[in-house]
Amino acid sequence: MTESTECVVIGAGVIGLAIAREMAAAGLETIVLEKEHRIGTSTSSRNSEVVHAGIYYEAGSLKARTCVSGKAMLYDYCRARGVGHAKCGKLIVATGKDEIAALRQILMKAAANGVDDLVMLDRAQALDLEPELSCEAAILSPSTGIVDTHELMLSLQGDLENSGGAVAVESPVNAGSVTDGGILLKVGGDDEFELLAQRVINCAGLDASEVAGQIDGMPAERVPRIYLAKGSYFSCSHRAPFSHLVYPVPHQYALGVHLTLDLAGRARFGPDMEWVDSIDYDVDPLRAASFYSAIRSYWPGLPDESLAPDYSGIRPKLQGPNEAARDFWIQGPDEHGVTGLVNLFVMESPGLTACLAIGAYVRDRYQFTPS
């Protein structure tokens, strides 16, 4: 049996739901296909839940632009919808005098991105905010915060459904083909069917390249190779004496082990970074040794035997080990030649913060309006 619709979004993560919400609000008949049994089970539910300020990204990049605008949109949305969040602020700490110059470079990069609320703190000022901190200087980012990702995704799904859209779980896309009438998708699950769509937005996260490669008519040379970067998190059995998130000064290929908080004030640490060849979410307890040493560089009071494996996440990346970070890649018909198809590749951090801005970008950039 072949059914038809105006728009299909593949992937019910936070970005897929944000895009689908925009499509449905614009009047398009919109269906989200999700292969798992519920929304947001992969990258969207396996991160730090941080609302980023837009500090580290290259000026003019899609990451920088959508993070800065998306941050404001996300806070407004959470306030309006009652989604749990807190603008708790973040400290980026220089644990040695040799890192203070790096803080100044961070200030300049942030200013180039339009982030103008950062404050440089000397050691005494930083300790006034967080007495248990060890540092020589720090940057305060007052607009960094945290959000309940699950509540956010449920709210986005509600918006989609209120505009007439729907989410179909346990509905993997197994194949597709470009036809004169649109893009024909073969959808698996308990009841396999075909779905003909005028517009297909591939937002399948870790599977985005695989999904693109399954569409007959999509040029194979335009499907990128994806690298997998695993990040593990550890929880703390002691209540951490911090009210701000704490990030060490980032180094060339790594941002370091962060101290983040949930909305109940509980601390968790991570992610570290491990290049992997396959998806495995187990956390190796032996990785705790490197966590202790990294955390004690800024919190020397971390008690012994206080860390326990918590969870892990895997990010898709265009770059491999020891290569510079790459931007989001949102690829439309002007790049691959397939009418009605948009691929979103490597939508890693700051994808959560930027989700609403990305939804608006896809809506506006590709002029997806009802036919």
Coordinates of C-alpha atoms in Angstrom, one line a residue:
M1 CA 0.0 0.0 0.0
T2 CA 1.3 3.5 -0.9
E3 CA 0.3 6.5 1.1
S4 CA 1.2 10.1 0.4
T5 CA 2.0 13.2 2.4
E6 CA 3.5 16.7 1.8
C7 CA 6.4 16.4 4.2
V8 CA 8.3 13.6 5.9
V9 CA 10.9 14.3 8.6
I10 CA 13.1 11.2 9.3
G11 CA 14.2 11.2 12.9
A12 CA 12.4 12.3 16.0
G13 CA 15.3 13.8 17.9
V14 CA 15.1 17.4 19.2
I15 CA 16.2 18.8 15.8
G16 CA 13.9 16.6 13.8
L17 CA 10.9 17.6 16.0
A18 CA 11.8 21.3 15.9
I19 CA 11.9 21.1 12.1
A20 CA 8.7 19.1 11.8
R21 CA 7.0 21.6 14.1
E22 CA 7.9 24.4 11.7
M23 CA 6.7 22.4 8.7
A24 CA 3.4 21.6 10.2
A25 CA 2.9 25.2 11.5
A26 CA 3.5 26.4 7.9
G27 CA 0.5 24.3 6.8
L28 CA 2.3 21.2 5.4
E29 CA 0.9 17.8 6.2
T30 CA 3.9 16.5 8.1
I31 CA 4.8 13.0 9.4
V32 CA 7.9 12.2 11.5
L33 CA 9.3 8.7 11.0
E34 CA 11.3 7.4 14.0
K35 CA 12.9 3.9 13.9
E36 CA 13.0 3.6 17.7
H37 CA 10.1 2.9 20.0
R38 CA 10.0 6.5 21.4
I39 CA 11.3 9.9 20.5
G40 CA 14.8 11.2 21.2
T41 CA 16.5 8.0 22.3
S42 CA 19.9 8.6 20.8
T43 CA 22.0 11.8 20.6
S44 CA 19.1 14.0 22.0
S45 CA 18.9 12.1 25.2
R46 CA 22.6 11.4 25.7
N47 CA 24.2 14.8 26.2
S48 CA 24.9 17.4 28.9
E49 CA 21.5 19.2 28.5
V50 CA 23.5 22.5 28.3
V51 CA 22.1 25.6 26.7
H52 CA 25.3 27.0 25.1
A53 CA 26.0 30.7 24.7
G54 CA 27.8 30.3 21.3
I55 CA 31.3 31.0 22.5
Y56 CA 33.7 28.5 20.8
Y57 CA 32.5 28.3 17.2
E58 CA 34.0 29.9 14.2
A59 CA 32.6 33.3 13.4
G60 CA 30.0 33.1 10.6
S61 CA 29.6 29.4 10.9
L62 CA 26.2 27.8 10.9
K63 CA 27.0 26.5 14.4
A64 CA 27.7 30.0 15.7
R65 CA 24.8 31.7 14.0
T66 CA 22.1 29.1 15.0
C67 CA 23.5 28.7 18.5
V68 CA 23.4 32.4 19.4
S69 CA 19.9 33.0 17.9
G70 CA 18.7 29.6 19.0
K71 CA 19.7 30.2 22.6
A72 CA 17.4 33.3 22.9
M73 CA 14.6 31.4 21.1
L74 CA 15.0 28.4 23.4
Y75 CA 14.8 30.4 26.6
D76 CA 11.8 32.2 25.3
Y77 CA 10.2 28.9 24.3
C78 CA 10.9 27.2 27.6
R79 CA 9.4 30.2 29.6
A80 CA 6.3 30.3 27.4
R81 CA 5.7 26.5 27.5
G82 CA 6.8 25.8 31.1
V83 CA 9.7 23.5 30.0
G84 CA 12.2 23.0 32.8
H85 CA 15.3 25.1 32.5
A86 CA 17.7 27.3 34.4
K87 CA 20.0 30.0 33.3
C88 CA 22.7 29.0 35.9
G89 CA 25.7 30.4 34.1
K90 CA 29.1 28.8 33.4
L91 CA 32.7 29.4 34.4
I92 CA 35.5 28.7 32.0
V93 CA 38.5 28.3 34.2
A94 CA 42.2 28.7 33.7
T95 CA 43.9 26.4 36.2
G96 CA 47.3 27.7 35.4
K97 CA 48.7 31.2 34.6
D98 CA 49.7 29.8 31.2
E99 CA 46.0 29.4 30.2
I100 CA 45.0 33.0 30.9
A101 CA 46.0 34.1 27.4
A102 CA 43.6 31.4 26.1
L103 CA 40.8 33.0 28.1
R104 CA 41.4 36.3 26.3
Q105 CA 41.3 34.5 22.9
I106 CA 37.9 33.0 24.0
L107 CA 36.6 36.5 24.7
M108 CA 37.6 37.7 21.2
K109 CA 36.0 34.6 19.5
A110 CA 32.8 35.0 21.5
A111 CA 32.6 38.7 20.6
A112 CA 33.0 37.9 16.9
N113 CA 29.9 35.6 17.3
G114 CA 27.9 38.4 18.9
V115 CA 28.2 37.0 22.5
D116 CA 28.7 40.2 24.4
D117 CA 27.8 39.2 28.0
L118 CA 31.0 37.4 29.0
V119 CA 32.9 38.7 32.0
M120 CA 36.6 38.2 32.7
L121 CA 37.2 37.3 36.4
D122 CA 40.5 37.3 38.3
R123 CA 41.1 34.5 40.8
A124 CA 39.5 36.3 43.8
Q125 CA 36.4 37.2 41.8
A126 CA 36.0 33.6 40.6
L127 CA 36.4 32.3 44.2
D128 CA 33.8 34.7 45.4
L129 CA 31.3 32.9 43.1
E130 CA 32.6 29.4 43.7
P131 CA 34.8 29.1 46.9
E132 CA 35.7 25.4 46.2
L133 CA 37.1 26.2 42.8
S134 CA 40.8 26.1 42.0
C135 CA 41.8 28.5 39.2
E136 CA 44.0 31.5 38.3
A137 CA 41.3 33.3 36.3
A138 CA 38.0 32.5 34.7
I139 CA 35.3 33.7 32.3
L140 CA 31.7 34.0 33.5
S141 CA 29.1 33.2 30.8
P142 CA 25.9 34.3 32.5
S143 CA 23.6 33.2 29.6
T144 CA 24.7 29.5 29.6
G145 CA 22.2 27.3 31.2
I146 CA 20.5 23.9 31.3
V147 CA 17.3 22.4 30.0
D148 CA 15.2 19.4 30.5
T149 CA 15.6 17.8 27.1
H150 CA 12.8 15.3 27.5
E151 CA 10.3 17.9 28.5
L152 CA 11.5 20.0 25.5
M153 CA 11.0 17.2 23.0
L154 CA 7.5 16.3 24.4
S155 CA 6.6 20.0 24.0
L156 CA 7.8 20.1 20.4
Q157 CA 5.9 16.9 19.7
G158 CA 2.8 18.5 21.2
D159 CA 3.2 21.6 18.9
L160 CA 3.6 19.3 15.9
E161 CA 0.5 17.4 16.7
N162 CA -1.6 20.5 17.5
S163 CA -0.8 21.7 14.0
G164 CA -2.0 18.4 12.5
G165 CA 1.3 16.5 12.3
A166 CA 2.1 13.1 13.6
V167 CA 5.1 11.0 14.9
A168 CA 5.2 7.4 13.8
V169 CA 7.6 5.4 16.0
E170 CA 9.0 2.0 15.2
S171 CA 9.0 3.1 11.6
P172 CA 12.5 2.8 10.1
V173 CA 13.2 4.0 6.6
N174 CA 14.6 1.0 4.8
A175 CA 15.0 2.4 1.3
G176 CA 13.9 5.3 -0.9
S177 CA 13.8 6.3 -4.6
V178 CA 13.4 9.6 -6.4
T179 CA 10.3 9.5 -8.7
D180 CA 8.5 12.0 -10.9
G181 CA 5.8 12.3 -8.2
G182 CA 8.2 12.9 -5.2
I183 CA 10.4 10.7 -3.0
L184 CA 9.0 7.2 -2.4
L185 CA 10.1 5.8 1.0
K186 CA 9.9 2.2 2.0
V187 CA 9.0 2.2 5.7
G188 CA 9.5 -0.9 7.9
G189 CA 8.1 -2.0 11.2
D190 CA 5.2 -4.3 12.0
D191 CA 3.2 -3.1 9.0
E192 CA 5.5 -2.2 6.2
F193 CA 4.3 0.4 3.8
E194 CA 5.4 2.9 1.1
L195 CA 5.1 6.6 1.7
L196 CA 5.3 9.1 -1.2
A197 CA 6.4 12.6 0.0
Q198 CA 6.9 15.9 -1.8
R199 CA 9.5 16.9 0.7
V200 CA 11.8 14.7 2.8
I201 CA 14.0 16.1 5.5
N202 CA 16.6 13.6 6.6
C203 CA 17.3 14.4 10.2
A204 CA 18.3 10.8 11.3
G205 CA 21.3 11.8 13.4
L206 CA 23.8 9.0 13.6
D207 CA 22.0 7.3 10.7
A208 CA 21.7 10.3 8.4
S209 CA 24.5 9.2 6.0
E210 CA 23.1 5.7 5.9
V211 CA 19.6 7.0 5.2
A212 CA 20.8 9.3 2.4
G213 CA 22.7 6.5 0.8
Q214 CA 19.6 4.3 0.7
I215 CA 17.7 6.8 -1.5
D216 CA 18.1 5.8 -5.1
G217 CA 18.8 9.0 -7.0
M218 CA 20.8 10.6 -4.3
P219 CA 24.4 11.0 -5.6
A220 CA 26.7 8.7 -3.7
E221 CA 29.6 11.2 -3.8
R222 CA 27.4 13.7 -1.9
V223 CA 27.0 11.3 1.1
P224 CA 29.7 12.0 3.6
R225 CA 31.7 9.5 5.7
I226 CA 30.8 9.9 9.3
Y227 CA 33.1 9.4 12.3
L228 CA 31.8 8.4 15.7
A229 CA 33.0 10.1 18.9
K230 CA 31.9 8.6 22.1
G231 CA 31.7 10.6 25.3
S232 CA 31.3 9.0 28.7
Y233 CA 29.8 10.7 31.8
F234 CA 30.3 9.9 35.5
S235 CA 28.0 10.8 38.3
C236 CA 29.2 11.9 41.8
S237 CA 28.0 10.4 45.0
H238 CA 28.7 13.6 46.9
R239 CA 26.8 16.8 46.3
A240 CA 29.2 19.1 44.4
P241 CA 29.6 22.6 46.0
F242 CA 28.9 24.5 42.8
S243 CA 26.0 26.5 41.5
H244 CA 27.6 27.2 38.1
L245 CA 28.7 24.8 35.3
V246 CA 32.5 24.6 35.3
Y247 CA 34.5 24.1 32.1
P248 CA 38.2 23.9 31.8
V249 CA 40.0 25.9 29.1
P250 CA 39.5 23.9 25.9
H251 CA 42.5 22.6 24.0
Q252 CA 43.0 22.1 20.3
Y253 CA 41.0 18.9 19.8
A254 CA 39.1 18.5 23.1
L255 CA 36.9 20.6 25.4
G256 CA 38.0 18.8 28.5
V257 CA 35.9 17.2 31.3
H258 CA 33.1 19.5 32.3
L259 CA 31.2 19.8 35.6
T260 CA 27.5 20.2 34.6
L261 CA 24.4 20.2 36.8
D262 CA 20.9 18.9 36.3
L263 CA 17.8 20.9 37.4
A264 CA 17.9 19.2 40.9
G265 CA 21.5 20.5 41.4
R266 CA 23.2 17.1 41.0
A267 CA 26.6 17.2 39.4
R268 CA 27.8 15.0 36.5
F269 CA 31.1 15.0 34.8
G270 CA 31.9 14.6 31.1
P271 CA 32.1 14.0 28.4
D272 CA 35.5 12.7 27.7
M273 CA 36.2 11.7 24.1
E274 CA 36.9 8.3 22.5
W275 CA 36.9 7.6 18.8
V276 CA 34.8 4.4 18.1
D277 CA 33.9 2.3 15.1
S278 CA 30.4 1.2 16.3
I279 CA 27.7 2.3 18.6
D280 CA 28.1 1.0 22.2
Y281 CA 26.7 3.0 25.1
D282 CA 28.4 1.0 27.9
V283 CA 30.7 3.2 30.2
D284 CA 34.0 1.6 31.1
P285 CA 34.5 2.1 34.9
L286 CA 38.3 2.2 34.3
R287 CA 37.9 5.6 32.6
A288 CA 37.3 7.1 36.0
A289 CA 41.0 7.4 36.7
S290 CA 41.4 10.0 34.0
F291 CA 38.2 11.8 35.2
Y292 CA 39.6 12.1 38.8
S293 CA 42.8 13.8 37.6
A294 CA 41.0 16.1 35.1
I295 CA 38.3 17.2 37.7
R296 CA 40.8 17.8 40.5
S297 CA 42.6 20.3 38.3
Y298 CA 39.7 22.7 39.1
W299 CA 38.0 20.9 42.1
P300 CA 40.8 19.5 44.2
G301 CA 38.2 18.6 46.9
L302 CA 36.6 15.9 44.8
P303 CA 36.4 12.9 47.3
D304 CA 38.0 9.6 46.6
E305 CA 35.7 6.8 45.4
S306 CA 33.0 9.3 44.6
L307 CA 32.6 8.8 40.8
A308 CA 30.4 6.1 39.3
P309 CA 29.7 5.4 35.6
D310 CA 26.6 7.1 34.5
Y311 CA 25.8 7.1 30.7
S312 CA 27.4 7.9 27.4
G313 CA 26.6 9.5 24.1
I314 CA 27.9 9.3 20.6
R315 CA 28.3 12.3 18.3
P316 CA 28.5 12.1 14.6
K317 CA 31.5 14.1 13.1
L318 CA 32.8 14.9 9.7
Q319 CA 36.3 15.1 11.0
G320 CA 38.5 12.2 12.3
P321 CA 41.1 12.2 15.1
N322 CA 43.4 15.2 15.3
E323 CA 41.5 17.1 12.7
A324 CA 39.8 20.5 13.2
A325 CA 36.2 20.6 14.1
R326 CA 33.7 21.0 11.2
D327 CA 30.5 22.9 10.9
F328 CA 27.0 21.6 10.6
W329 CA 26.2 20.4 7.1
I330 CA 22.7 21.1 5.9
Q331 CA 22.6 19.9 2.4
G332 CA 19.7 20.8 0.0
P333 CA 18.8 20.3 -3.7
D334 CA 21.2 23.0 -4.7
E335 CA 24.1 20.7 -3.5
H336 CA 22.9 17.2 -4.4
G337 CA 20.3 17.9 -7.2
V338 CA 17.4 15.9 -5.7
T339 CA 14.2 18.0 -5.6
G340 CA 12.5 18.1 -2.2
L341 CA 15.3 16.4 -0.3
V342 CA 17.2 18.1 2.6
N343 CA 19.9 16.2 4.5
L344 CA 21.2 17.3 7.9
F345 CA 24.6 15.7 8.6
V346 CA 26.6 15.8 11.8
M347 CA 24.1 17.7 13.9
E348 CA 26.1 17.5 17.1
S349 CA 26.6 20.1 19.8
P350 CA 25.3 22.8 19.9
G351 CA 22.3 21.1 18.1
L352 CA 20.2 21.1 21.3
T353 CA 20.6 24.8 21.9
A354 CA 20.2 25.6 18.2
C355 CA 17.2 23.3 17.5
L356 CA 14.6 26.1 17.1
A357 CA 16.9 28.2 15.0
I358 CA 17.7 25.2 12.8
G359 CA 14.0 24.6 12.3
A360 CA 13.4 28.2 11.2
Y361 CA 16.5 28.0 9.0
V362 CA 15.3 24.9 7.1
R363 CA 11.9 26.4 6.7
D364 CA 13.2 29.7 5.3
R365 CA 16.2 28.4 3.4
Y366 CA 14.3 25.9 1.4
Q367 CA 11.0 27.8 1.1
F368 CA 9.0 24.8 2.1
T369 CA 5.5 26.1 1.9
P370 CA 2.3 24.2 1.1
S371 CA 1.9 23.2 -2.6

